[in-house]
mmCIF file of C-alpha atoms and ligand atoms in Angstrom:
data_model
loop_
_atom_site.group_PDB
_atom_site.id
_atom_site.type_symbol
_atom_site.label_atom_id
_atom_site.label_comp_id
_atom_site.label_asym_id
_atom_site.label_seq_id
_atom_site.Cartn_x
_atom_site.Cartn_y
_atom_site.Cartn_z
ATOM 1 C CA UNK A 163 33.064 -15.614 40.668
ATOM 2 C CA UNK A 164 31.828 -12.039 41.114
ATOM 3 C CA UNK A 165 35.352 -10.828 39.118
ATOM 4 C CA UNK A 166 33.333 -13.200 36.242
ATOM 5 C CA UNK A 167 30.369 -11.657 36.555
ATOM 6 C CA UNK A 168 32.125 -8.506 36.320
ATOM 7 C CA UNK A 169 33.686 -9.065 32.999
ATOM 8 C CA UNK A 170 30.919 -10.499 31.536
ATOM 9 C CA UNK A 171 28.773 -7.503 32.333
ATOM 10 C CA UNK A 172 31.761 -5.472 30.994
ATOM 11 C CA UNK A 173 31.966 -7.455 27.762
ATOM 12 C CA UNK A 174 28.090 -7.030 26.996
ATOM 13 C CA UNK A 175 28.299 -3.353 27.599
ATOM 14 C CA UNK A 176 31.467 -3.584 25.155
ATOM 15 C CA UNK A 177 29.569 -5.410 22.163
ATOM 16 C CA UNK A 178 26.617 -3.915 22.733
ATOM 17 C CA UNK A 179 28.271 -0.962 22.191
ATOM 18 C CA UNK A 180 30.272 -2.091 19.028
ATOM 19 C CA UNK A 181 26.951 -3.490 17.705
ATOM 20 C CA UNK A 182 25.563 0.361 17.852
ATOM 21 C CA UNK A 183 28.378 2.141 16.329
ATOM 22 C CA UNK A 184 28.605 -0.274 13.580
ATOM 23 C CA UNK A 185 24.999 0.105 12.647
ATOM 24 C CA UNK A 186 24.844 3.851 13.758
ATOM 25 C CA UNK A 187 27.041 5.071 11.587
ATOM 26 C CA UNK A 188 28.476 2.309 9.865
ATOM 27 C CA UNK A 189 32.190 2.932 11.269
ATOM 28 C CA UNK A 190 32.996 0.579 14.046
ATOM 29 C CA UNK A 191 35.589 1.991 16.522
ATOM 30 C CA UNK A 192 37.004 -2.088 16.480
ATOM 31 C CA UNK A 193 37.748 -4.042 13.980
ATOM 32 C CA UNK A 194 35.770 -6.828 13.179
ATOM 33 C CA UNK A 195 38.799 -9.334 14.498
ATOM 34 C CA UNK A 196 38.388 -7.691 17.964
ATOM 35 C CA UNK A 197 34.635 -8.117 18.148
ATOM 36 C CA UNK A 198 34.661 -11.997 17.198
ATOM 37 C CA UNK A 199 37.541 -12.263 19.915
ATOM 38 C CA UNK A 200 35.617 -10.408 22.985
ATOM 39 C CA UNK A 201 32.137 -12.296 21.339
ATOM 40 C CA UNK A 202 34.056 -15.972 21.982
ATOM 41 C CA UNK A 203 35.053 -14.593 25.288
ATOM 42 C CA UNK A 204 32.308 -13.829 26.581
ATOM 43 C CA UNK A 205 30.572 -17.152 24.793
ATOM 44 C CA UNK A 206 32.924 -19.321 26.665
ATOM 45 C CA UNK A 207 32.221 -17.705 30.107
ATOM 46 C CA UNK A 208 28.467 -17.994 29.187
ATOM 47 C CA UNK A 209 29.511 -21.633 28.982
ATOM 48 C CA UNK A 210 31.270 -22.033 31.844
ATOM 49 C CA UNK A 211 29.181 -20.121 34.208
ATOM 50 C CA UNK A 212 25.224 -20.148 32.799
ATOM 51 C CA UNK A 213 23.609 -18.899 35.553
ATOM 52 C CA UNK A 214 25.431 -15.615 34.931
ATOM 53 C CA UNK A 215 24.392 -15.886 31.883
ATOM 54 C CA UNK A 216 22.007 -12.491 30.476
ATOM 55 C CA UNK A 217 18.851 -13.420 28.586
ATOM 56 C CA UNK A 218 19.727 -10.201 26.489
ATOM 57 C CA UNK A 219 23.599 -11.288 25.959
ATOM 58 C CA UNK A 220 24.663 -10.248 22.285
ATOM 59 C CA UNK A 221 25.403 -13.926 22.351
ATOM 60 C CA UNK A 222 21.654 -14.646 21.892
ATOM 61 C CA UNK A 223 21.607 -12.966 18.696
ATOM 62 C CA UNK A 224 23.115 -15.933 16.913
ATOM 63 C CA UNK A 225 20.321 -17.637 16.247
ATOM 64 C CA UNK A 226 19.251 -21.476 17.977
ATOM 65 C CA UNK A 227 17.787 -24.630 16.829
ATOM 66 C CA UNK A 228 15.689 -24.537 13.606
ATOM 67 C CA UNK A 229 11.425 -24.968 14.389
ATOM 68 C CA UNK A 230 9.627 -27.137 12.311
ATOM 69 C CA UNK A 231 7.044 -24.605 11.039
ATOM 70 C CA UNK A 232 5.931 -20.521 12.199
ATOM 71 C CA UNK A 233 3.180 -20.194 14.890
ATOM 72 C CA UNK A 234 0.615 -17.604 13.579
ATOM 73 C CA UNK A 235 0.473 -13.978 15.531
ATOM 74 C CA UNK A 236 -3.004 -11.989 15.081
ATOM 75 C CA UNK A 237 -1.900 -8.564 14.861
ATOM 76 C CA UNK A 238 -4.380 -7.018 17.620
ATOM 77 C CA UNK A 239 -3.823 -3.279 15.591
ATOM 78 C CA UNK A 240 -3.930 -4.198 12.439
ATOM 79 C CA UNK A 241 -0.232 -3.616 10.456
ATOM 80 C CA UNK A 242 -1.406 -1.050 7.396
ATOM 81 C CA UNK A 243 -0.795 -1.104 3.848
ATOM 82 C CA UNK A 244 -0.407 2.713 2.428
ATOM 83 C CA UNK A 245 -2.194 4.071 -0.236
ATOM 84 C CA UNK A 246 0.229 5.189 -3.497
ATOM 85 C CA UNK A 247 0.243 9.048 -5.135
ATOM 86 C CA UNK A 248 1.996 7.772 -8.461
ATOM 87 C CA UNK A 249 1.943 11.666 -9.415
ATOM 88 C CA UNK A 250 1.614 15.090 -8.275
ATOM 89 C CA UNK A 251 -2.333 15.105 -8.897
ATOM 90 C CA UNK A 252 -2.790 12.305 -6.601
ATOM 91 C CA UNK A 253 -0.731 13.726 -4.810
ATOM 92 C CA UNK A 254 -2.137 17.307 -4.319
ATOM 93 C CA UNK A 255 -5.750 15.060 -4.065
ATOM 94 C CA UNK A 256 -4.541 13.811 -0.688
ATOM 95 C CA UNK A 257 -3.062 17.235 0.104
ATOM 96 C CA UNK A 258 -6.923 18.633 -0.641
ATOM 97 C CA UNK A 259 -8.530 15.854 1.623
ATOM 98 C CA UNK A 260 -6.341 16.278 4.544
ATOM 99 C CA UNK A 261 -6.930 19.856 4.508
ATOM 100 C CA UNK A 262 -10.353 19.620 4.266
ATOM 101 C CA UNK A 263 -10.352 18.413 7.212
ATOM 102 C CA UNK A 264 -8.553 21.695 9.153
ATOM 103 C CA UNK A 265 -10.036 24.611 10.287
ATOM 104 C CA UNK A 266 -9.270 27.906 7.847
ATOM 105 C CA UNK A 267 -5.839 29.303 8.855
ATOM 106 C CA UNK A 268 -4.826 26.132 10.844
ATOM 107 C CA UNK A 269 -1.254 24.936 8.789
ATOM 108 C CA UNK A 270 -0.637 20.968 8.318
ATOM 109 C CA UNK A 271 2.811 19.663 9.884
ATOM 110 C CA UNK A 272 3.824 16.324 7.875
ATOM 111 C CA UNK A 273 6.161 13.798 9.002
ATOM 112 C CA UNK A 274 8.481 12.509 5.780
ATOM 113 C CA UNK A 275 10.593 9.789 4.885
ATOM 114 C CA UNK A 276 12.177 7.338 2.507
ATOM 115 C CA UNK A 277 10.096 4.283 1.649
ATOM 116 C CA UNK A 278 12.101 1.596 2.706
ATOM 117 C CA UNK A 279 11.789 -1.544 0.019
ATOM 118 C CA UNK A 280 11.932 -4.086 2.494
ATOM 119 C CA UNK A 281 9.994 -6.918 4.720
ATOM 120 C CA UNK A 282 7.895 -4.904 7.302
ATOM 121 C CA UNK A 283 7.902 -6.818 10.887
ATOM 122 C CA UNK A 284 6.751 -5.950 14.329
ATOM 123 C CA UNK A 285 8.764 -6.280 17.192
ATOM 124 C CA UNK A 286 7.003 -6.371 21.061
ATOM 125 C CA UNK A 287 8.994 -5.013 23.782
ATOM 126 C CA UNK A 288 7.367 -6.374 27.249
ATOM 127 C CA UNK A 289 9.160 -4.351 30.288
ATOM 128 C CA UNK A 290 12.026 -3.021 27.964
ATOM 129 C CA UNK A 291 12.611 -6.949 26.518
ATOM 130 C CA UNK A 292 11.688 -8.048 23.036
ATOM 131 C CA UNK A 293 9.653 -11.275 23.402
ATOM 132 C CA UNK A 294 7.926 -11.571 19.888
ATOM 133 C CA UNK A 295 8.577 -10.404 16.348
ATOM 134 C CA UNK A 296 5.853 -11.126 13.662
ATOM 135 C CA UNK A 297 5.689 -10.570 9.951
ATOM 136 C CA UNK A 298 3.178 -8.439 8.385
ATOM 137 C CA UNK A 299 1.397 -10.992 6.676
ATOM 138 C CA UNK A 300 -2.464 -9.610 5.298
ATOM 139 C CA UNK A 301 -2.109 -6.930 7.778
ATOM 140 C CA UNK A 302 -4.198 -9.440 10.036
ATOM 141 C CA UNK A 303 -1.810 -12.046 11.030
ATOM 142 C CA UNK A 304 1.361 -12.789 10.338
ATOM 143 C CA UNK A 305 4.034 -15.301 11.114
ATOM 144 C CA UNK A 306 6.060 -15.437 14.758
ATOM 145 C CA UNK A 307 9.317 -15.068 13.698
ATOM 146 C CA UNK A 308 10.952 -13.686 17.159
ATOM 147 C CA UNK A 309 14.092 -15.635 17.064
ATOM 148 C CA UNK A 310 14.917 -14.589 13.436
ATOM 149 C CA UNK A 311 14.300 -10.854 14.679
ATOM 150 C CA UNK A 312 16.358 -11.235 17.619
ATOM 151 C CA UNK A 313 19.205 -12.086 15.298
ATOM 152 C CA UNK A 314 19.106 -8.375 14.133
ATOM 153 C CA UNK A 315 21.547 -6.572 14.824
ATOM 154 C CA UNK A 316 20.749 -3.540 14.761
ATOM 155 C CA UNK A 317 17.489 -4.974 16.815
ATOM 156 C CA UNK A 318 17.948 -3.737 20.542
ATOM 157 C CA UNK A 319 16.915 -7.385 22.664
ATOM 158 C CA UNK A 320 16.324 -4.326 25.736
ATOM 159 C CA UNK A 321 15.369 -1.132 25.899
ATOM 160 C CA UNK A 322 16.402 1.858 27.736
ATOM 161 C CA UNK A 323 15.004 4.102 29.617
ATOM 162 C CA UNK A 324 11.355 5.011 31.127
ATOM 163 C CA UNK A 325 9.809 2.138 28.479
ATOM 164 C CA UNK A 326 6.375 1.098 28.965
ATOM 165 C CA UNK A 327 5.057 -1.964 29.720
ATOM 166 C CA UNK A 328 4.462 -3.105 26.673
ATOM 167 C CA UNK A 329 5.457 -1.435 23.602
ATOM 168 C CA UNK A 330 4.681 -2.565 19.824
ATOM 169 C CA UNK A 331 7.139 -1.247 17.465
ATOM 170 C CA UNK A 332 6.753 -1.510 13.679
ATOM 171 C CA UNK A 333 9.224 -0.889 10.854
ATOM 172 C CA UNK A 334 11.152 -2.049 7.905
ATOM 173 C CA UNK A 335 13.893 -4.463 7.415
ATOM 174 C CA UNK A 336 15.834 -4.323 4.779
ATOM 175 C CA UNK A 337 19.207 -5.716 3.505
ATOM 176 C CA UNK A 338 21.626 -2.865 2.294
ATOM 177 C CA UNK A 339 22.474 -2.466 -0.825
ATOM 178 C CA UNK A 340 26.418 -3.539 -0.557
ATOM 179 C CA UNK A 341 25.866 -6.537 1.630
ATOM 180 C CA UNK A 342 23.278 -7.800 -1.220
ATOM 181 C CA UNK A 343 25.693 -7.368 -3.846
ATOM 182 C CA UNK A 344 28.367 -9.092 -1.490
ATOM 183 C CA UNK A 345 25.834 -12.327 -0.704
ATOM 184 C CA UNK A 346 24.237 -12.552 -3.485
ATOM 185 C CA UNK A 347 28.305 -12.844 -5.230
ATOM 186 C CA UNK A 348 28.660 -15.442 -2.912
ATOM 187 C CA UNK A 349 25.633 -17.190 -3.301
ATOM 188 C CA UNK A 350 26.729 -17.415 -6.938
ATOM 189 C CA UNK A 351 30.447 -18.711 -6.077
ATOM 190 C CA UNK A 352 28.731 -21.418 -4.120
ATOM 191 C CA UNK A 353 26.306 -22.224 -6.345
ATOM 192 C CA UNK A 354 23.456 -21.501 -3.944
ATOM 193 C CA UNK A 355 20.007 -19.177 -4.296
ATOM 194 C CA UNK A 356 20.511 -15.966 -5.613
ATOM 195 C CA UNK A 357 18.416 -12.955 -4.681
ATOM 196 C CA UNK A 358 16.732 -10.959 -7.406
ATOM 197 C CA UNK A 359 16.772 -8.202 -5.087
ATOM 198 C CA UNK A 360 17.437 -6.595 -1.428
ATOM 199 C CA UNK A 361 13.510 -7.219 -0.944
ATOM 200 C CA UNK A 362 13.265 -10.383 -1.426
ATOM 201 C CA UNK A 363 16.257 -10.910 0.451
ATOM 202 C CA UNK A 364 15.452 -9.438 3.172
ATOM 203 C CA UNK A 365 11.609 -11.061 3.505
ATOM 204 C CA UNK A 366 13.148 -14.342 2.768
ATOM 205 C CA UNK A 367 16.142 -14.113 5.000
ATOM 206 C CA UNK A 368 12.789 -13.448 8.025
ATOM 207 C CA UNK A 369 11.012 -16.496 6.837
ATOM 208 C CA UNK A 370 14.546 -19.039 7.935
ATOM 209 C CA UNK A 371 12.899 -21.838 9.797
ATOM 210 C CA UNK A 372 16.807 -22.077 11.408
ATOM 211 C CA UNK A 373 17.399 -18.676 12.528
ATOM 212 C CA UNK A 374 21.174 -19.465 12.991
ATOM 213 C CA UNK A 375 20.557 -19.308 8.882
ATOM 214 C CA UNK A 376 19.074 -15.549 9.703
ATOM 215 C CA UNK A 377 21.835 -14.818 11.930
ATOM 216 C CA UNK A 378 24.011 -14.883 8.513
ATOM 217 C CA UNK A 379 22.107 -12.403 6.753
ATOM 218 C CA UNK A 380 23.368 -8.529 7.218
ATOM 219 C CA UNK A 381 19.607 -7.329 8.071
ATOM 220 C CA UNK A 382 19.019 -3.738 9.309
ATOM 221 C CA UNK A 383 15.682 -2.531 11.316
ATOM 222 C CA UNK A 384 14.322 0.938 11.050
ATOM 223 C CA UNK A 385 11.231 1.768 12.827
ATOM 224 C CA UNK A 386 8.622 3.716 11.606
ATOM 225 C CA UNK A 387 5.715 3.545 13.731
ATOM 226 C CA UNK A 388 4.219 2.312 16.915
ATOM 227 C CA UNK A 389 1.556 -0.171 17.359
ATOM 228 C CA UNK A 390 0.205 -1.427 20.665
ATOM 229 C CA UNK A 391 0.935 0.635 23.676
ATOM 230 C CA UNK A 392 0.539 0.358 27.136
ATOM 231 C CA UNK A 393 -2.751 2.857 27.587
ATOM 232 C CA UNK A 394 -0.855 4.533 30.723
ATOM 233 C CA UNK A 395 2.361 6.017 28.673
ATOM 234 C CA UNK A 396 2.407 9.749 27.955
ATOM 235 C CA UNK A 397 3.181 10.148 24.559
ATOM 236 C CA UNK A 398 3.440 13.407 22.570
ATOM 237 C CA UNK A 399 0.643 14.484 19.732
ATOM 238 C CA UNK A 400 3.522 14.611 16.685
ATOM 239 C CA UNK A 401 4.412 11.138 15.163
ATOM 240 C CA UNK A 402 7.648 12.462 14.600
ATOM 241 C CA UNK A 403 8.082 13.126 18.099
ATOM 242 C CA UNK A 404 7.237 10.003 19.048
ATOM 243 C CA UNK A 405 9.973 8.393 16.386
ATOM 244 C CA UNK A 406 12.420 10.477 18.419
ATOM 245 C CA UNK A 407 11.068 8.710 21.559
ATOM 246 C CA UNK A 408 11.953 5.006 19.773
ATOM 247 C CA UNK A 409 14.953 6.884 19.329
ATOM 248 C CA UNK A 410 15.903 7.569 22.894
ATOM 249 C CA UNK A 411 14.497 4.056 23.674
ATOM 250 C CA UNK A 412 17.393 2.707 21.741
ATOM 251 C CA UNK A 413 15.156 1.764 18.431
ATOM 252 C CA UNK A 414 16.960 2.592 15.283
ATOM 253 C CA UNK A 415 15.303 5.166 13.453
ATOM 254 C CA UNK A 416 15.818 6.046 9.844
ATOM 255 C CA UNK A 417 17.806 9.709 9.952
ATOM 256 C CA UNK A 418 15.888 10.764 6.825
ATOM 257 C CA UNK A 419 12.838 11.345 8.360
ATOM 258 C CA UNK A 420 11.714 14.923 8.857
ATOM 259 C CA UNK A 421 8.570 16.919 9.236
ATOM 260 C CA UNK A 422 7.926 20.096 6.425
ATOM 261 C CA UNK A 423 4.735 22.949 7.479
ATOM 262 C CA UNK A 424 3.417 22.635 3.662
ATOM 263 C CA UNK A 425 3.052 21.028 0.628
ATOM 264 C CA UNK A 426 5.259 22.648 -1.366
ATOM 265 C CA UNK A 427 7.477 21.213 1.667
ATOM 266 C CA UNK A 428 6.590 17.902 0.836
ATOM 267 C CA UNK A 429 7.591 18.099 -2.819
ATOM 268 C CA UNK A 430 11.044 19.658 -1.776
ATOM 269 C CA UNK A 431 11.250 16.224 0.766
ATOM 270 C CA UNK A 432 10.039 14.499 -2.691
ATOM 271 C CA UNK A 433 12.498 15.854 -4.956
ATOM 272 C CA UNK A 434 15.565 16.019 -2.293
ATOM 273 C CA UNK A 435 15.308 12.035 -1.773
ATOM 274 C CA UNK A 436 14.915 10.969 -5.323
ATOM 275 C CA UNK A 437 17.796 13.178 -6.645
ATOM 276 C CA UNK A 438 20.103 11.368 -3.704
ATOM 277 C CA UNK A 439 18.076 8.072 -4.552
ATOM 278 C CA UNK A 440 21.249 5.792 -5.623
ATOM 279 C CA UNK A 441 23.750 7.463 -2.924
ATOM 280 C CA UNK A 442 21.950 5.478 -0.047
ATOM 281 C CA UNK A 443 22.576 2.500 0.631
ATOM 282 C CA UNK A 444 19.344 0.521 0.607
ATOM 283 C CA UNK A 445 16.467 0.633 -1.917
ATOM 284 C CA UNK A 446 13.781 2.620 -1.372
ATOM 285 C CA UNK A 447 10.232 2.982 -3.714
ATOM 286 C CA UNK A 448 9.222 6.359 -2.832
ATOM 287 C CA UNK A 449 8.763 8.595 -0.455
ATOM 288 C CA UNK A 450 5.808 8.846 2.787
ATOM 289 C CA UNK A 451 4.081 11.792 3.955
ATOM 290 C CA UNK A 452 1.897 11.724 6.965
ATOM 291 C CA UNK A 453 -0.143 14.265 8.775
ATOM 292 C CA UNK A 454 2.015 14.438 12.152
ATOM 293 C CA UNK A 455 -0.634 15.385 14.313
ATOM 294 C CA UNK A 456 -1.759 12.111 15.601
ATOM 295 C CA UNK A 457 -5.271 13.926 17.017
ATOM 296 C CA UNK A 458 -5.580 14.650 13.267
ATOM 297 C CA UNK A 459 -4.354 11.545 11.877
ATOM 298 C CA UNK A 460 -7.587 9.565 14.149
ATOM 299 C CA UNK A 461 -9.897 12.788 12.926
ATOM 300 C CA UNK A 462 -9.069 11.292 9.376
ATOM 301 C CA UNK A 463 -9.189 7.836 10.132
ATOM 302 C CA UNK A 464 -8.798 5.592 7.848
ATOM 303 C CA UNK A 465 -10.312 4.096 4.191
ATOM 304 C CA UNK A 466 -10.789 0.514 3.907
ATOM 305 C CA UNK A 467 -7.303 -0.700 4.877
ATOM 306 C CA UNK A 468 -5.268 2.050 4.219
ATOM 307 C CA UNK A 469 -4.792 5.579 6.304
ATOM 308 C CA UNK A 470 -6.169 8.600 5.408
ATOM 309 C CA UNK A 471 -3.669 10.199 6.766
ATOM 310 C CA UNK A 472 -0.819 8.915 5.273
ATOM 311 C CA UNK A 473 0.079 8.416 1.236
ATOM 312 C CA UNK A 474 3.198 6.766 -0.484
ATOM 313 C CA UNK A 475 4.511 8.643 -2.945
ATOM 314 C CA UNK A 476 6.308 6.745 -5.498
ATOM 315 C CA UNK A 477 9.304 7.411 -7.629
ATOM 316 C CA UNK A 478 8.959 6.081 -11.357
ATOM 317 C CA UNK A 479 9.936 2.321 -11.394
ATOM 318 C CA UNK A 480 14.062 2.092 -12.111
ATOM 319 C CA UNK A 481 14.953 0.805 -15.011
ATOM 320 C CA UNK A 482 16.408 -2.776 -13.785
ATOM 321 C CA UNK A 483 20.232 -2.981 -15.216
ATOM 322 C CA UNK A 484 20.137 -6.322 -17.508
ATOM 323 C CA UNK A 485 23.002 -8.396 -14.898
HETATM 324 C C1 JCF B 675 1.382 3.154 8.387
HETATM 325 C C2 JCF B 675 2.530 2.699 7.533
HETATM 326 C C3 JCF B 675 2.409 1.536 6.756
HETATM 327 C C4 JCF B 675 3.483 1.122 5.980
HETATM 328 C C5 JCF B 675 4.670 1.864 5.989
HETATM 329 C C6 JCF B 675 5.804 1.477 5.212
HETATM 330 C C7 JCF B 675 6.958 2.245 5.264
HETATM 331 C C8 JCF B 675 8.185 1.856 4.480
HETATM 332 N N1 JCF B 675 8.108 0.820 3.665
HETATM 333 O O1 JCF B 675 9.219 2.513 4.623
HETATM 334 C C9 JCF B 675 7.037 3.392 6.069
HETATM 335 C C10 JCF B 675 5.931 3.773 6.828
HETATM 336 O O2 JCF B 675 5.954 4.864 7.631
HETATM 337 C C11 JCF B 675 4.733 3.020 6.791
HETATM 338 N N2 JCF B 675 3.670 3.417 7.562
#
C-alpha cells in the first residue's frame, strides 16, 4: 500500500494547503465542494489503513469525544494583561517613561498593531507539534483546552522549519465579523444561544467541553507574542522580527502589525487603524504599541501585572447599534 501512502501524503499536502489560502487571504483556489470531497477521501483511507494514518492529518482538526471537565495549565510565564492609554495624555505619559529610560539621542522603534477583541490562548509547539493549548485565565492558570485549539483552522498542528524544541506561542482568537453575523442568524433560526458579540463568541466557542462543537465555530488565530522558549534558539532583539519568525514558522500573524521610529509615528498607526476600523473584518478595541527592542522591553520590566513596555491604546467605545 505504498501507492496509499502516497496519496494520502498528497492529500494532506493538498488541504493543508487549501486550509492556508483560505485563511491567508480569504480566497480559496477550491471550492468548498472540492475540499469536503478530498477531506472524506482522505478520512476513509485514514479508516481503512490507520497505521498510515498522520497525527497532524487535517482530519484531526475535527474535533473528538467531549471531556467531562478542563484540566488546569499553570502558565510557567505568566500570560499579561496590558495597561490602557484612553487618551493622548496617557498616552504621551507612557511615551515620557519609556524614553526616560534611553540614552539622549538614542530613537525608540515601536512595534504596532490592532487590538484584537477576542479570547487570548496559548498554544505549545514541542519539536514543531502542538501538544497543548490553554486559556488565559488570571494570567496564572488557565484551562487546557488543546483539542478545541487544534480544531483551528487557521492553527498550524506542525511547524516548519528550524523550530525549537519547544516553543510557546501566544495570541488572539477571534471570530470574524461575517461568520458572527452568519451563526449568530442561525443560532436564531434554530432557536439556539445567540452571541452578543464576536468576543464572547469566540471565548465561549474555546470553553466547548465537545470540541467536535468547536470544530463548528469559524475561529481564526493570530499570534502576537512568544512565551516559553527553548533557552538554546537564536532569536533576534526586535519583537517584530521575531513575529516575522512565527511567520516563517507557519504561525498566522496579523498583517497590520508594523513598527514606526517615533511617536508622532504611533499616532499616525493610531489614527490610520481607527479611520479603517469597520472595513476589517473582526473587532478590534484599540490599538498596541510596544517598545520593539526586547533588551529594552526587560530594561523596563514590568508594573504589577502589566508591561512597562507595552500600552493599549483604546478607541472610544462604539456606539452598539440597537438589533
Ligand atoms: C503582552 C500582551 C498582552 C496582551 C495582548 C493583547 C493583544 C490583543 N488583544 O490583540 C495584543 C498583544 O500584543 C498583547 N500583548
Amino acid at each position: 500500500n505504498q501507492s496509499v501512502h502516497q496519496r494520502m501524503q498528497e492529500l494532506e499536502e493538498l488541504l493543508n494547503r487549501y486550509n492556508k489560502e483560505y485563511y491567508e487571504n480569504d480566497e480559496p483556489t477550491v471550492p468548498d465542494a472540492e475540499y469536503d470531497r478530498l477531506f472524506r477521501e482522505l478520512r476513509t483511507l485514514e479508516t481503512e489503513y490507520p497505521d498510515l494514518k498522520n497525527a497532524q492529518s487535517p482530519t484531526m482538526k475535527v474535533g473528538g469525544k467531549p471531556l467531562g471537565q478542563f484540566k488546569n495549565v499553570q502558565h510557567e510565564v505568566p500570560m499579561l494583561s496590558l495597561d490602557n492609554a484612553f487618551s493622548v495624555d496617557e498616552f504621551e505619559a507612557f511615551s515620557k517613561r519609556v524614553e526616560q529610560r534611553l540614552d539622549t539621542n538614542q530613537t525608540v522603534t515601536f512595534c504596532c498593531e490592532p487590538k484584537l477583541d477576542g479570547a487570548a490562548v496559548s498554544l505549545l509547539y514541542e519539536n514543531g507539534l502542538l501538544v497543548r493549548g490553554a486559556t488565559r485565565g488570571d494570567g496564572q492558570s488557565g484551562e487546557d483546552i488543546t483539542e478545541n485549539v487544534k480544531t483551528i483552522r487557521n492553527v498550524p498542528l506542525k511547524l516548519s522549519g528550524n523550530v525549537p524544541e519547544r516553543l510557546e506561542v501566544r495570541g488572539e482568537v477571534v471570530m470574524p465579523l461575517g461568520a458572527f453575523e452568519r451563526f449568530n442568524e442561525n443560532a436564531r433560526q434554530r432557536e439556539e444561544k445567540v452571541f452578543a458579540n464576536p468576543r464572547n463568541a469566540a471565548a465561549g466557542s474555546l470553553r466547548q467541553l465537545d470540541s467536535r462543537i468547536t470544530a463548528k465555530r469559524p475561529l481564526h488565530f493570530y499570534a502576537y507574542s512568544l512565551g516559553l522558549i527553548s533557552e538554546t534558539t537564536e532569536l533576534p532583539d526586535s519583537h517584530y522580527q521575531r513575529l516575522q519568525q512565527l511567520k516563517d514558522w507557519g504561525l498566522p500573524v496579523n498583517i497590520e502589525i508594523k513598527t514606526v521610529d517615533s511617536i508622532k509615528g504611533c499616532d499616525d498607526y493610531y489614527e490610520a487603524i481607527l479611520d479603517r476600523r469597520d472595513a476589517l473584518n473582526y473587532d478590534i478595541d484599540g490599538v498596541v504599541f510596544k517598545v520593539d527592542s526586547i533588551r529594552l522591553q526587560q530594561d523596563l520590566g514590568f508594573v504589577a501585572r502589566a508591561p512597562r513596555w507595552a500600552i493599549a491604546r483604546k478607541f472610544p467605545a462604539q456606539e452598539q447599534l440597537t438589533t
